[in-house]
Each structure stands twice: as C-alpha cells, then as structure tokens.
XYZ file of N, CA and C in Angstrom:
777
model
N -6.017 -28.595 -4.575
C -7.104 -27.651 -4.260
C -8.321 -28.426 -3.729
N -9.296 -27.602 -2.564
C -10.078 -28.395 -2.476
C -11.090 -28.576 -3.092
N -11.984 -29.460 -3.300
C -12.851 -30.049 -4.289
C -14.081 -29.420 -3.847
N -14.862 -28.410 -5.006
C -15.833 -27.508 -4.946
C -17.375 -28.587 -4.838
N -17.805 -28.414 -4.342
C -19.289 -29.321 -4.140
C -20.040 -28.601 -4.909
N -20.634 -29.095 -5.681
C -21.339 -28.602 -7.081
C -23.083 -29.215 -6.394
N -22.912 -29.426 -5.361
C -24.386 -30.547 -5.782
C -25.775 -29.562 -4.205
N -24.596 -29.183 -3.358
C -25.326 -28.140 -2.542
C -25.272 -26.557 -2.969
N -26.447 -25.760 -2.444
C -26.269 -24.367 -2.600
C -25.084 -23.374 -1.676
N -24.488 -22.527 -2.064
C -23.222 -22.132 -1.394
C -23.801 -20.555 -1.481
N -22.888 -20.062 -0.094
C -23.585 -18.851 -0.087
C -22.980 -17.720 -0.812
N -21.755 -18.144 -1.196
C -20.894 -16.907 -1.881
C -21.348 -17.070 -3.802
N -22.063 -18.280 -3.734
C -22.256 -17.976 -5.296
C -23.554 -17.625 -5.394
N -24.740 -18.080 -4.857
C -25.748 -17.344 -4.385
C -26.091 -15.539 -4.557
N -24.930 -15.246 -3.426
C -24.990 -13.970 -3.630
C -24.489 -13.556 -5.286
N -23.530 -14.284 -5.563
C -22.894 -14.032 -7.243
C -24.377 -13.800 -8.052
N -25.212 -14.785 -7.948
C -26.269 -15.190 -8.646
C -27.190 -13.616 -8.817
N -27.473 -13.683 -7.282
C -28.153 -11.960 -7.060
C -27.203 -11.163 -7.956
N -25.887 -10.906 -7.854
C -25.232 -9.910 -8.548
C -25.058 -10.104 -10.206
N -26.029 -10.994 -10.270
C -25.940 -11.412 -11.672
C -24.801 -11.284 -12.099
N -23.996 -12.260 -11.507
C -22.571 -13.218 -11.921
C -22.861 -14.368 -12.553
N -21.804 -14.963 -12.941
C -21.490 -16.170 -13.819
C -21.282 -17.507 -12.994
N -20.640 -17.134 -12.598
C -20.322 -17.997 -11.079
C -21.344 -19.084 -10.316
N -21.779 -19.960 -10.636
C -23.212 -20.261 -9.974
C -23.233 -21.298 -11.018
N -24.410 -22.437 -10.124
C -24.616 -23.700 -10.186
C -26.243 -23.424 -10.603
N -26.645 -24.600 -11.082
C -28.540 -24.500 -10.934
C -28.771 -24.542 -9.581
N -28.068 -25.297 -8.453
C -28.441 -25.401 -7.114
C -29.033 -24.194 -6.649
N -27.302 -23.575 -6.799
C -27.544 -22.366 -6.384
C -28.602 -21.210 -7.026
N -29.097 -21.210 -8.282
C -29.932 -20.070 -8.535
C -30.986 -21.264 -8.311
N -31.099 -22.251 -7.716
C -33.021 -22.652 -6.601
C -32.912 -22.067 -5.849
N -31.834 -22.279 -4.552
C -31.842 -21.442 -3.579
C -31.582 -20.075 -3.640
N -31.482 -18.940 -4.418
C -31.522 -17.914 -4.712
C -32.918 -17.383 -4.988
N -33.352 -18.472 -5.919
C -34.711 -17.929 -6.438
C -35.984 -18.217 -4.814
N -35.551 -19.081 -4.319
C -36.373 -19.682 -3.134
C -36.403 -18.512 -2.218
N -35.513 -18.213 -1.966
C -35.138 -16.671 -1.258
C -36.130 -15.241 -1.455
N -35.754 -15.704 -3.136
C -36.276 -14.322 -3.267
C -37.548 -14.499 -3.668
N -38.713 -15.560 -3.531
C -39.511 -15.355 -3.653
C -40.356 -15.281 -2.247
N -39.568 -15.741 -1.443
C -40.432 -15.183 0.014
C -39.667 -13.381 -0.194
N -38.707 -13.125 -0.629
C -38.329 -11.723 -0.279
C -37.281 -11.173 -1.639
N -38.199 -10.825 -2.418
C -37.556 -10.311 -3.412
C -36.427 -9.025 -3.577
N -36.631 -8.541 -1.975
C -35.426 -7.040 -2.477
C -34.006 -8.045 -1.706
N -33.902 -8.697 -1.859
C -32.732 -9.571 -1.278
C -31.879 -9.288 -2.846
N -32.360 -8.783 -3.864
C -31.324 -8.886 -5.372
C -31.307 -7.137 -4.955
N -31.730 -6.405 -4.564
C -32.049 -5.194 -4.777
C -30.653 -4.841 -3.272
N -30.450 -5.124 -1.941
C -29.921 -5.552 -0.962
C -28.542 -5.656 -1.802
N -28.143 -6.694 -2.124
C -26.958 -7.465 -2.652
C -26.241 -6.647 -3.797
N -26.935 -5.826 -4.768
C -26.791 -5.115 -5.368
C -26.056 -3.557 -5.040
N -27.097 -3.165 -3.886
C -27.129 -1.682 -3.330
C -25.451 -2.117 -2.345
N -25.568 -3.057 -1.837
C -24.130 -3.074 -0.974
C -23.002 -2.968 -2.141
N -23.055 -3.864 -3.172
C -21.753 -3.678 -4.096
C -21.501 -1.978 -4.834
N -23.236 -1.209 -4.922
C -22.926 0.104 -5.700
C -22.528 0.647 -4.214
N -22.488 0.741 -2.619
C -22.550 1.711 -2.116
C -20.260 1.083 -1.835
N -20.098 -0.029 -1.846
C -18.583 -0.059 -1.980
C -17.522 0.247 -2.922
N -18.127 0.666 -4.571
C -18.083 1.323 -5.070
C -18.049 2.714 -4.837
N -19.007 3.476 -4.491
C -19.025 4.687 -4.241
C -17.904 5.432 -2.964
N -17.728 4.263 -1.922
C -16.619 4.485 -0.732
C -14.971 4.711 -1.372
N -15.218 3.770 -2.709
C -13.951 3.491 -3.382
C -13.626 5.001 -4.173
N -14.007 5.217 -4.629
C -14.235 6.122 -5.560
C -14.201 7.576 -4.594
N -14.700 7.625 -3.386
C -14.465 8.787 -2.714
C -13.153 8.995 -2.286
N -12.881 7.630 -1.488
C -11.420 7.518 -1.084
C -10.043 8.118 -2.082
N -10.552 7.491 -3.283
C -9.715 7.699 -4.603
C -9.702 9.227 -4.805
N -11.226 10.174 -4.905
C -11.030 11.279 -5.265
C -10.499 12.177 -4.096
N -10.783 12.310 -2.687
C -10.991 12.744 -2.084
C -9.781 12.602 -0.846
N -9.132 11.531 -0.699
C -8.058 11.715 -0.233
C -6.529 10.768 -0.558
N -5.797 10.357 0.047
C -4.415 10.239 -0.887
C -4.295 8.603 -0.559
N -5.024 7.714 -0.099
C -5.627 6.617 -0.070
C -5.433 5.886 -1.144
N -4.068 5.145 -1.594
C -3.834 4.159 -2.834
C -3.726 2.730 -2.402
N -4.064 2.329 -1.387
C -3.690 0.820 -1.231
C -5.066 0.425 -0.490
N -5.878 -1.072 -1.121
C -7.064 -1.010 -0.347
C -6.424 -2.656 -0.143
N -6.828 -3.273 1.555
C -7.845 -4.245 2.167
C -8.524 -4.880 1.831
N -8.676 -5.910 0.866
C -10.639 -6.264 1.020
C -10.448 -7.616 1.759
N -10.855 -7.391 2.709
C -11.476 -9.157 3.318
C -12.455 -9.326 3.517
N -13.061 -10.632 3.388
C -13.731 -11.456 2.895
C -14.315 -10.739 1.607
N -13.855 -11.079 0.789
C -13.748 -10.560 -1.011
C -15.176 -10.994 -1.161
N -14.997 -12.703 -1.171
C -16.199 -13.212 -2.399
C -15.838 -13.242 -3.471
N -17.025 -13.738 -4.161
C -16.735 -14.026 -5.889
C -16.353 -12.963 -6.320
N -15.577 -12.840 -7.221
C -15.148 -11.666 -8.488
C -16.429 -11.353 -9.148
N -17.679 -10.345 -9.183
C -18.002 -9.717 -10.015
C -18.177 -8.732 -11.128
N -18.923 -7.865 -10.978
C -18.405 -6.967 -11.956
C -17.791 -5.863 -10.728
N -17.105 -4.546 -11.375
C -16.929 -3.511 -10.271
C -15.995 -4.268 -9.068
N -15.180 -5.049 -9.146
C -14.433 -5.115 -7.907
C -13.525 -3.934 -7.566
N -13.283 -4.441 -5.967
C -12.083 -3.483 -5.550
C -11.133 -2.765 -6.373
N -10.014 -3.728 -7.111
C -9.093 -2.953 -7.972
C -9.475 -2.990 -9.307
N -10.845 -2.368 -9.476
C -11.264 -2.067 -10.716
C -11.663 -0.662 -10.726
N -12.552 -0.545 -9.667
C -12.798 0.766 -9.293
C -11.337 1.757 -8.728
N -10.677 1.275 -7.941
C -9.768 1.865 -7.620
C -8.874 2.049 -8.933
N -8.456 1.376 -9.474
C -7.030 1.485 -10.604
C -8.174 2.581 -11.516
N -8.912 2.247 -11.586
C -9.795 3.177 -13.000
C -9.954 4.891 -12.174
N -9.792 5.207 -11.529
C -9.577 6.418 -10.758
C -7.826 6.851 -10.285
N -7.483 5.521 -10.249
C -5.960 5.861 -9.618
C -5.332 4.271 -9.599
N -4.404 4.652 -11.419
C -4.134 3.617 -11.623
C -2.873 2.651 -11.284
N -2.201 3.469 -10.096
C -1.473 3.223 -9.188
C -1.829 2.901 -7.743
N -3.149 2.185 -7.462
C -3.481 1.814 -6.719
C -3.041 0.354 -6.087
N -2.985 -0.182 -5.222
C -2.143 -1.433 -4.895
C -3.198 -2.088 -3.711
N -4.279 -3.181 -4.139
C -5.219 -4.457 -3.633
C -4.435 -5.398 -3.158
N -4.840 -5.756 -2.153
C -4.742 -7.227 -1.116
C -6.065 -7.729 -1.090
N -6.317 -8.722 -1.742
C -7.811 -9.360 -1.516
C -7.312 -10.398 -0.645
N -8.489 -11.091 0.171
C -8.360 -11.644 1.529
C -9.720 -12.752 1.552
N -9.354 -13.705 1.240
C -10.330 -14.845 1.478
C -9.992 -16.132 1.638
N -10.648 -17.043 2.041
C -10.077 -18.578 2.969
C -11.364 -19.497 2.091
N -11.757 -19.105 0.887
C -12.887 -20.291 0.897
C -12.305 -20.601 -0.765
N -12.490 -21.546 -0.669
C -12.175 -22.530 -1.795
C -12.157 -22.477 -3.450
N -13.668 -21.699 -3.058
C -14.369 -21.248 -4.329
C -14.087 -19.939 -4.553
N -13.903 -19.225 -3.965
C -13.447 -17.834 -4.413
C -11.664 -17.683 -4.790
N -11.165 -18.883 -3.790
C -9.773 -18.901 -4.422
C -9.314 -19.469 -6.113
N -10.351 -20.705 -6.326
C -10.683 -21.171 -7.399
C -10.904 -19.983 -8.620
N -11.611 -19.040 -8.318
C -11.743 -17.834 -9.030
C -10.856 -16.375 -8.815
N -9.970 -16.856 -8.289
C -9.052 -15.555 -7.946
C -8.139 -14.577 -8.732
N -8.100 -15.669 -10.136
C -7.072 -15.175 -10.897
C -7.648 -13.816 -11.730
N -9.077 -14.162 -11.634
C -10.277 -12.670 -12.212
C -9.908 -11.753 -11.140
N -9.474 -11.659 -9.703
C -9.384 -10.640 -8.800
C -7.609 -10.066 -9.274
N -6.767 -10.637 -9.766
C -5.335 -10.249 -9.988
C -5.126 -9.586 -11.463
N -6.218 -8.900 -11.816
C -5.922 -8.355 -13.079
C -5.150 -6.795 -12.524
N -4.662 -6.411 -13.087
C -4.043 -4.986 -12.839
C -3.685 -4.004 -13.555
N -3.323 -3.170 -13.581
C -2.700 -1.395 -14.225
C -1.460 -1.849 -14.378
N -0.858 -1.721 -14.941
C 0.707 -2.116 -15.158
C 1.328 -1.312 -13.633
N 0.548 0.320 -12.985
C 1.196 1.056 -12.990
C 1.171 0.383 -11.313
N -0.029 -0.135 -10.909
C -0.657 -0.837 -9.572
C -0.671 -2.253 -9.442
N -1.193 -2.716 -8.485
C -0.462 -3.900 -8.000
C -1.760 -4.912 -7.812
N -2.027 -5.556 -7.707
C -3.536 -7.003 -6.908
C -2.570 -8.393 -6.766
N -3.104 -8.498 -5.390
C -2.560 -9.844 -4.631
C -3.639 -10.717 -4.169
N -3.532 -11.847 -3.783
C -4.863 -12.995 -2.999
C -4.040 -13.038 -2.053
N -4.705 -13.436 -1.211
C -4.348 -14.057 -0.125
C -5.131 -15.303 0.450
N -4.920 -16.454 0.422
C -5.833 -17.377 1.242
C -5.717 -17.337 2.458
N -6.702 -16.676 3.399
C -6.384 -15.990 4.849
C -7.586 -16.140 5.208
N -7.885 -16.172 6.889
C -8.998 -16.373 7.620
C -9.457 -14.812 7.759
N -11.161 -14.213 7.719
C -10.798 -12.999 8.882
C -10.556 -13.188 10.779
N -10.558 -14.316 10.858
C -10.360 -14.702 12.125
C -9.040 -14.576 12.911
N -8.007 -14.416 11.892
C -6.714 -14.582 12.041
C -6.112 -13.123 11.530
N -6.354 -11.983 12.000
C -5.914 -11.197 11.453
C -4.655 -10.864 11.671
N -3.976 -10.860 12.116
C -2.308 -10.712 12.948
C -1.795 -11.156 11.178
N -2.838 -12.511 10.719
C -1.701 -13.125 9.781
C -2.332 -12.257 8.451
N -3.345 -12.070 8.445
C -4.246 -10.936 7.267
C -2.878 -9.897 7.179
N -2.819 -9.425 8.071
C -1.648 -7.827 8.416
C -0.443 -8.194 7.792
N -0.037 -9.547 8.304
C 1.887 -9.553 8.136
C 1.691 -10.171 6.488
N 0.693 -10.792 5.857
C 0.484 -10.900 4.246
C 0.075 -10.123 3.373
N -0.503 -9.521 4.386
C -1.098 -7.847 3.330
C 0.607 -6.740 3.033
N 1.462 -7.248 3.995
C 2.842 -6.358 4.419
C 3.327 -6.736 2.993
N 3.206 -8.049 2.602
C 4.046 -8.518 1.351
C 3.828 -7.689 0.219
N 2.556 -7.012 0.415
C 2.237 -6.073 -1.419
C 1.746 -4.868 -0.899
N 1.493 -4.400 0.174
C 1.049 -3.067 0.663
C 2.097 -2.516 2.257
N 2.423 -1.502 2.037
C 3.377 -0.716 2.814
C 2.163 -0.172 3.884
N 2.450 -0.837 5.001
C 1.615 -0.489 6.075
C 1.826 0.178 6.807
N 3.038 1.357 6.630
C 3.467 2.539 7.269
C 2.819 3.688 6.439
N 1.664 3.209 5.231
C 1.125 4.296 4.835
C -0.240 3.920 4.988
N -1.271 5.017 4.618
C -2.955 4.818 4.793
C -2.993 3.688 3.881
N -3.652 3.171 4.325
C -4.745 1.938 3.805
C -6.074 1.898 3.968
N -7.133 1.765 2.820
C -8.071 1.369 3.411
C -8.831 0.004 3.660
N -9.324 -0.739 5.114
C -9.528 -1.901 5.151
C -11.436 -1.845 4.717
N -11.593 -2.903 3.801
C -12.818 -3.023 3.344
C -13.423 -4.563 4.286
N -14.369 -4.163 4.579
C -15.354 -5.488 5.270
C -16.666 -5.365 4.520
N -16.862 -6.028 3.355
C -18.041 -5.510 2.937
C -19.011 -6.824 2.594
N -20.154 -6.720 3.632
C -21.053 -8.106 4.096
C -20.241 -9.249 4.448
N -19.364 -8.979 5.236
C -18.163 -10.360 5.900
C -18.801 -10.390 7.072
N -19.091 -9.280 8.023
C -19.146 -9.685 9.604
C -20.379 -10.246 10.200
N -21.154 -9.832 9.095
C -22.868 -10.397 9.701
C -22.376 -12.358 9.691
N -21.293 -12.942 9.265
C -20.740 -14.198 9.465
C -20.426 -14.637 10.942
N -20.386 -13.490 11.286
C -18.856 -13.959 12.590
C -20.430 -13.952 13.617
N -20.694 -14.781 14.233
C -21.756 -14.779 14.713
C -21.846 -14.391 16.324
N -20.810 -14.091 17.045
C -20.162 -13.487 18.146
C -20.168 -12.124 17.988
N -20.951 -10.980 18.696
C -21.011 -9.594 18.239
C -19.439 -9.383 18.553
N -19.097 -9.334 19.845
C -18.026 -9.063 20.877
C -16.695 -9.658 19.781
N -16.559 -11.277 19.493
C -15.991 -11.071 18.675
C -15.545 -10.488 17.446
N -16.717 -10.275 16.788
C -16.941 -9.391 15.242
C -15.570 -8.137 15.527
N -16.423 -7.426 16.713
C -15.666 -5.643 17.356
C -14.385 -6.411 17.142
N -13.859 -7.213 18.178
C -12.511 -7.735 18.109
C -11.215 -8.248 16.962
N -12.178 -8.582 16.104
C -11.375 -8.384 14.711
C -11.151 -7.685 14.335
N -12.367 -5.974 14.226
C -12.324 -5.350 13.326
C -11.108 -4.421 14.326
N -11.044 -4.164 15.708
C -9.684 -3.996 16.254
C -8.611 -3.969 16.085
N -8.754 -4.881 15.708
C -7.166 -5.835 15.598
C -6.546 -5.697 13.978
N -7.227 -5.852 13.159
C -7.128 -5.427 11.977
C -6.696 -3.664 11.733
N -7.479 -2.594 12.624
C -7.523 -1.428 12.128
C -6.189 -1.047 13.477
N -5.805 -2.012 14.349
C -4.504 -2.167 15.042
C -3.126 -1.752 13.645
N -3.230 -2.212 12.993
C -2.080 -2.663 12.182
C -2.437 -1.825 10.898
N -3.153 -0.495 11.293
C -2.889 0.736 10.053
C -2.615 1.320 10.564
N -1.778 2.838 10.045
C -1.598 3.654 10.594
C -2.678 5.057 10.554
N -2.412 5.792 10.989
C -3.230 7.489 10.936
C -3.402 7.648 9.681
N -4.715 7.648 9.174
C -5.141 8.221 7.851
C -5.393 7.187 7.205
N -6.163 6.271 7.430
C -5.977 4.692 7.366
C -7.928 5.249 7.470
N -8.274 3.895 7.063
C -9.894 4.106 6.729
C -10.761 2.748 6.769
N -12.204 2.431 7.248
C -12.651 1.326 7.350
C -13.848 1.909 6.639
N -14.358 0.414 5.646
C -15.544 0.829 4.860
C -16.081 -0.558 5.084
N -17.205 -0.515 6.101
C -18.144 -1.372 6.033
C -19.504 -1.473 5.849
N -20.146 -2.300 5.301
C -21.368 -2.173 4.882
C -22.061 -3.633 5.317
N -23.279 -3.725 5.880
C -23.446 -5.076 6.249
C -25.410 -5.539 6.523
N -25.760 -6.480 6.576
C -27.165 -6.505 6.796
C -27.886 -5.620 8.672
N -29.166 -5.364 7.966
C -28.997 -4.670 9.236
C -30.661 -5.146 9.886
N -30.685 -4.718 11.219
C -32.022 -4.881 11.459
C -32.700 -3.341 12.127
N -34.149 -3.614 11.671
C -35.154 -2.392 11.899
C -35.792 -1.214 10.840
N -34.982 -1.570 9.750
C -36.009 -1.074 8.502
C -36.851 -2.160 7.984
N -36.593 -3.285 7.428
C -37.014 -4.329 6.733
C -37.698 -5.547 7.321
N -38.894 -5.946 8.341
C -38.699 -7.170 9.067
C -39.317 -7.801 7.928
N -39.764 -8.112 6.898
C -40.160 -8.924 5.938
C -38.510 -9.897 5.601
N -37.231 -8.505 5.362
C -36.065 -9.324 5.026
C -35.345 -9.840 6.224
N -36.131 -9.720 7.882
C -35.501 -10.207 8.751
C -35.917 -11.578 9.102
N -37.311 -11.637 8.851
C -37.927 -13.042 8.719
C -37.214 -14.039 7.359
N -37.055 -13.417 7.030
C -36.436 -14.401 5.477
C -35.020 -14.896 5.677
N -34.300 -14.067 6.465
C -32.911 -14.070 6.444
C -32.615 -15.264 8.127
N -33.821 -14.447 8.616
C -33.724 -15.907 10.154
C -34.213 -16.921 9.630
N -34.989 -17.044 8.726
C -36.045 -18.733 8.042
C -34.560 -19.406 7.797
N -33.910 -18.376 6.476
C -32.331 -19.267 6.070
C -31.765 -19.353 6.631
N -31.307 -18.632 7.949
C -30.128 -19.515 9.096
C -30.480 -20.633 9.448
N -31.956 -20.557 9.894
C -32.625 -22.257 10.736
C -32.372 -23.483 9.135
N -32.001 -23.180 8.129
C -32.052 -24.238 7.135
C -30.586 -25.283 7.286
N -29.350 -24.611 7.939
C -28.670 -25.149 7.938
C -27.338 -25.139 6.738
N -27.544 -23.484 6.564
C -26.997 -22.899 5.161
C -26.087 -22.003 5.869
N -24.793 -21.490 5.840
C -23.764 -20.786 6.459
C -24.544 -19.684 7.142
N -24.529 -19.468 8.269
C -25.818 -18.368 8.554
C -25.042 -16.627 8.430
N -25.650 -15.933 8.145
C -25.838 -14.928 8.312
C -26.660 -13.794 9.006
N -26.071 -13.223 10.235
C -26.813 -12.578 10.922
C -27.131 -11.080 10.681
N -28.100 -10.683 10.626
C -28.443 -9.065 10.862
C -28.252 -8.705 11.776
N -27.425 -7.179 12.047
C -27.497 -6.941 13.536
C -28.494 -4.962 13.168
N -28.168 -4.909 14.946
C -29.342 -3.657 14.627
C -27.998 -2.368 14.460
N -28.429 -1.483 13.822
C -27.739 0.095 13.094
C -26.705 0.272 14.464
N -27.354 0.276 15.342
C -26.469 0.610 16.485
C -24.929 0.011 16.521
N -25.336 -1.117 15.964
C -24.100 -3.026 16.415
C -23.182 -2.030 15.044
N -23.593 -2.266 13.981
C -22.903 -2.047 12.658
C -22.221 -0.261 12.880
N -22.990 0.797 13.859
C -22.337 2.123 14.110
C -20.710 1.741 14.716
N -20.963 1.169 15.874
C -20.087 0.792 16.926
C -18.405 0.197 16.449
N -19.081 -0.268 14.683
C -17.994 -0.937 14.496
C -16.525 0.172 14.133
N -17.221 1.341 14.106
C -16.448 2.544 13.739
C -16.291 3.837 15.018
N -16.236 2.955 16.100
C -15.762 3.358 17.381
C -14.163 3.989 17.248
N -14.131 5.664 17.540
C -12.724 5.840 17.409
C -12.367 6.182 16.559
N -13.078 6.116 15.422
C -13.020 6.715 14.068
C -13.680 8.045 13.764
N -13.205 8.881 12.244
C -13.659 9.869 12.377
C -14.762 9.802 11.406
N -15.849 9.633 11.267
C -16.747 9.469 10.140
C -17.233 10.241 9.053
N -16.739 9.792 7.622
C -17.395 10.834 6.901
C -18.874 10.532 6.780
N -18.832 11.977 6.516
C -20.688 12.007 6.185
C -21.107 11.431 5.098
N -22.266 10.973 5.119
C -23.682 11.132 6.428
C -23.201 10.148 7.611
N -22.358 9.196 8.122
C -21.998 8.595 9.224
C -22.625 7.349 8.018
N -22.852 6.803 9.175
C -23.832 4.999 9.104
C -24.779 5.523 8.721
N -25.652 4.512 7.883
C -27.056 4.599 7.057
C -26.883 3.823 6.225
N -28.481 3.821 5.764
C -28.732 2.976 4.903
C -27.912 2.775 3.846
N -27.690 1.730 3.194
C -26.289 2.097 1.587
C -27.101 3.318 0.879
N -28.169 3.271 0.376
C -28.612 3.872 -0.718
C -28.546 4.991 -0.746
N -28.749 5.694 0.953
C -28.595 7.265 1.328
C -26.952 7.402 1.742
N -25.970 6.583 1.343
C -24.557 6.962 1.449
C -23.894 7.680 0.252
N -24.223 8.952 -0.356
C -23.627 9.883 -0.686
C -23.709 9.492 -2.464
N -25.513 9.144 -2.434
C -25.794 8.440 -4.027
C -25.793 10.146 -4.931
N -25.231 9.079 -5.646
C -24.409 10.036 -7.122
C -25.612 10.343 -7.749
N -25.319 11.603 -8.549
C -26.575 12.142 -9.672
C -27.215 11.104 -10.236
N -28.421 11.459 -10.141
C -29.127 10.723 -11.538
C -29.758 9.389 -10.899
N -29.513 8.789 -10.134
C -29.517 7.637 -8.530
C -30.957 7.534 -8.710
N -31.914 8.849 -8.936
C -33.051 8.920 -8.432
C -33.502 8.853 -6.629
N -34.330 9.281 -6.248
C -34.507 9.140 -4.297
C -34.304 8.039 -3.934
N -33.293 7.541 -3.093
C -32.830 6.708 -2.859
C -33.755 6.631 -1.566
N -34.326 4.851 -1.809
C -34.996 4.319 -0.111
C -34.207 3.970 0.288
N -34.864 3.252 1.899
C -33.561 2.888 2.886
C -34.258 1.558 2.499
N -33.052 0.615 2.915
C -32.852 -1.109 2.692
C -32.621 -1.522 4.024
N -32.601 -2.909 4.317
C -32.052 -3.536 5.364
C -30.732 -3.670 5.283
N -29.637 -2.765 4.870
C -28.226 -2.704 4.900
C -27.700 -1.129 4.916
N -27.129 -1.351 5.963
C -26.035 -0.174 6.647
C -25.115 -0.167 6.288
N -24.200 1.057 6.307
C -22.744 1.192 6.043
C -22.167 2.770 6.290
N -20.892 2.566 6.536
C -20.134 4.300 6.076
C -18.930 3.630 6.143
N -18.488 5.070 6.375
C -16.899 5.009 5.973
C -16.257 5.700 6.916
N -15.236 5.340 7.547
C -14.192 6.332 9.151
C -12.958 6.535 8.736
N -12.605 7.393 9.113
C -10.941 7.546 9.140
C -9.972 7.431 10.811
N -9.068 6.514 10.357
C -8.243 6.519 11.456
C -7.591 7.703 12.285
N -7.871 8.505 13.167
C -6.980 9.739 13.285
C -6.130 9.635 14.142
C-alpha cells in the first residue's frame, strides 16, 4: 500500500476534519482551521453538501425503484455514507464506492459494512477512466437496471470544464433509462468571500479545487429529466421539516433522471 504522508495537509481529510471526522492529522486541522478563519462557512459548505446527498439518497430510496448507487470520488468514510442511508431505507440496496487515493482506500473497510440483505464494494478506480469505473461497478451492480451515479464535490477537481462534461457522459453512457445523476459541487456567484478563499488555496499549491458558475454545474445534467427544484443551492434542495429557512451557500446541486 502506498505510504500515507502524515507530515503535509491533504485535502480529503481536511474536508473529514470540517465533517467532524476522525480521520485527520494536526496538519490537517491547521490547514482547516487556516481556511476557516479567513472563511468560516467553509464547515457550514462541507456539511450542507453531505446533508443535501443524503436527502437525494433518501428520495431516490422513497420515491422511485432505484436500489443500486455509484459513488465516485467517495472520500473519507464519515458519518451518513452512501450505503448507510440507502440500506437504512432499503435494505437491499447494492453500493459501488469508487476512489483512486490512498487514504481513502486505507479507510475503506468503514465504506463495506452492509445489510446482510444488500451488498458494498470499493473499487480503486480513477474518475478519469470511466469505461473501467463501468466494467467494475458490472462486478456488484447489474447495469441493465437503474442506477444511481453520485458525483458529490469530485468535479470541481477535474480542472478542464469540457473535460469534467466528458466524464460525466461517459459514465451516464453506461446506465440505462431510469438511471439518475446526483451532483452537488462548489459554485460561483452567491459567496465571493468563499471564492476569494477557495482561489487564495489553489495558488498555495494544495490539490486545487475549482468553483464553477450555476450555469457550468446546470449543464452537467444536460439530457436529463430534473427533479424539482432543478439545480440550486444544497440547502433549498427539498430541506426536510424542521431544517428551519434554509440560505443559499456557495454549493449547487440536483438530481436528473435518465429518460
């Protein structure tokens, strides 16, 4: 396995850190805390994306016949993952998690817990390489039925817009009709306090992450049929009782169906 660098800040435990995970170095909660003291809703951000992929999960589950989920680029195991939410609604649900980094494979065996009645797999896979995402996801999920593929804060990575579209293509190539994409991702034009903060940390020389504008993150659900409200902010994506008025954040998302 490869050998985890304990001595720099990493961005997938970072975010763990925000999600108040376990997962994490002192490095990493400096550079977390460094973050968030030029821009403190960066925990509030990181948070709202994991409750609004939750809530996609949970619709899918109630709302249509959707038992096998996608997730690529996973990340750390926190609380509320993919086949936690799913099996706890429908405990015959069947996960393919999808990640290529070291440290999250290191922690993978927390993503393979299961329902006796449902299934969870890893995969060490690129999203770059999806052809091979598809024919490994084939090994534990029947891709002649709906699936839903999850991208949740993966693409603001791929730093090529044109490419980004091209994955998410190629990937939603290899579902069939009734098949579903749930992405959620940083965005630009509500927040420039978190757009200045988030361009300061690319120029540092830290895995960058780009914001794109509502439009870039709509587009990615070209062809799809969108449930309501479409794209928006996470917080105004279909928040459950009791939520209180949900503001808008610098992160977008919805949910499409393949038709």
């Amino acid at each position: 396995m490869t050998e985890i660098d304990t001595s720099v800040p990493h961005s997938a435990r970072i975010w763990n850190y925000w999600l108040g995970g376990k997962d994490n170095y002192p490095v990493d909660e400096a550079a977390g805390d460094a973050y968030t003291a030029v821009f403190p809703g960066i925990v509030t951000i990181a948070r709202s994306s994991r409750a609004f992929l939750g809530r996609s999960i949970r619709y899918l589950v109630r709302e249509t016949d959707v038992r096998q989920f996608l997730d690529v680029g996973t990340g750390l195991p926190t609380v509320d993952n993919t086949h936690e939410v799913a099996q706890r609604g429908a405990p015959e649900s069947r996960i393919v998690y999808v990640d290529n980094d070291p440290l999250v494979l290191a922690h993978a065996r927390a993503l393979l817990t299961s329902t006796p009645e449902g299934v969870t797999a890893y995969e060490d896979l690129s999203l770059y390489d999806p052809e091979g995402v598809l024919e490994a996801a084939s090994r534990t999920l029947d891709l002649t039925r709906p699936t839903a593929l999850i991208l949740s804060g993966i693409l603001g990575h791929v730093a090529d817009y044109d490419q980004a579209r091209d994955l998410v293509t190629r990937l939603l190539a290899g579902l069939p009709s009734g098949s579903y994409l749930s992405v959620n991702d940083g965005s630009r034009g509500t927040d420039p306090v978190y757009e200045q903060a988030q361009d300061a940390y690319n120029e540092t020389g830290a895995v960058p992450y780009f914001l794109r504008p509502v439009d870039q993150i709509a587009a990615f659900f070209e062809g799809l049929e969108l449930v309501d409200p479409g794209v928006v902010s996470v917080p105004l994506w279909r928040p459950e009782d009791g939520a209180g008025r949900p503001e808008p954040i610098g992160q977008h998302g919805g949910l499409g169906r393949k038709p």
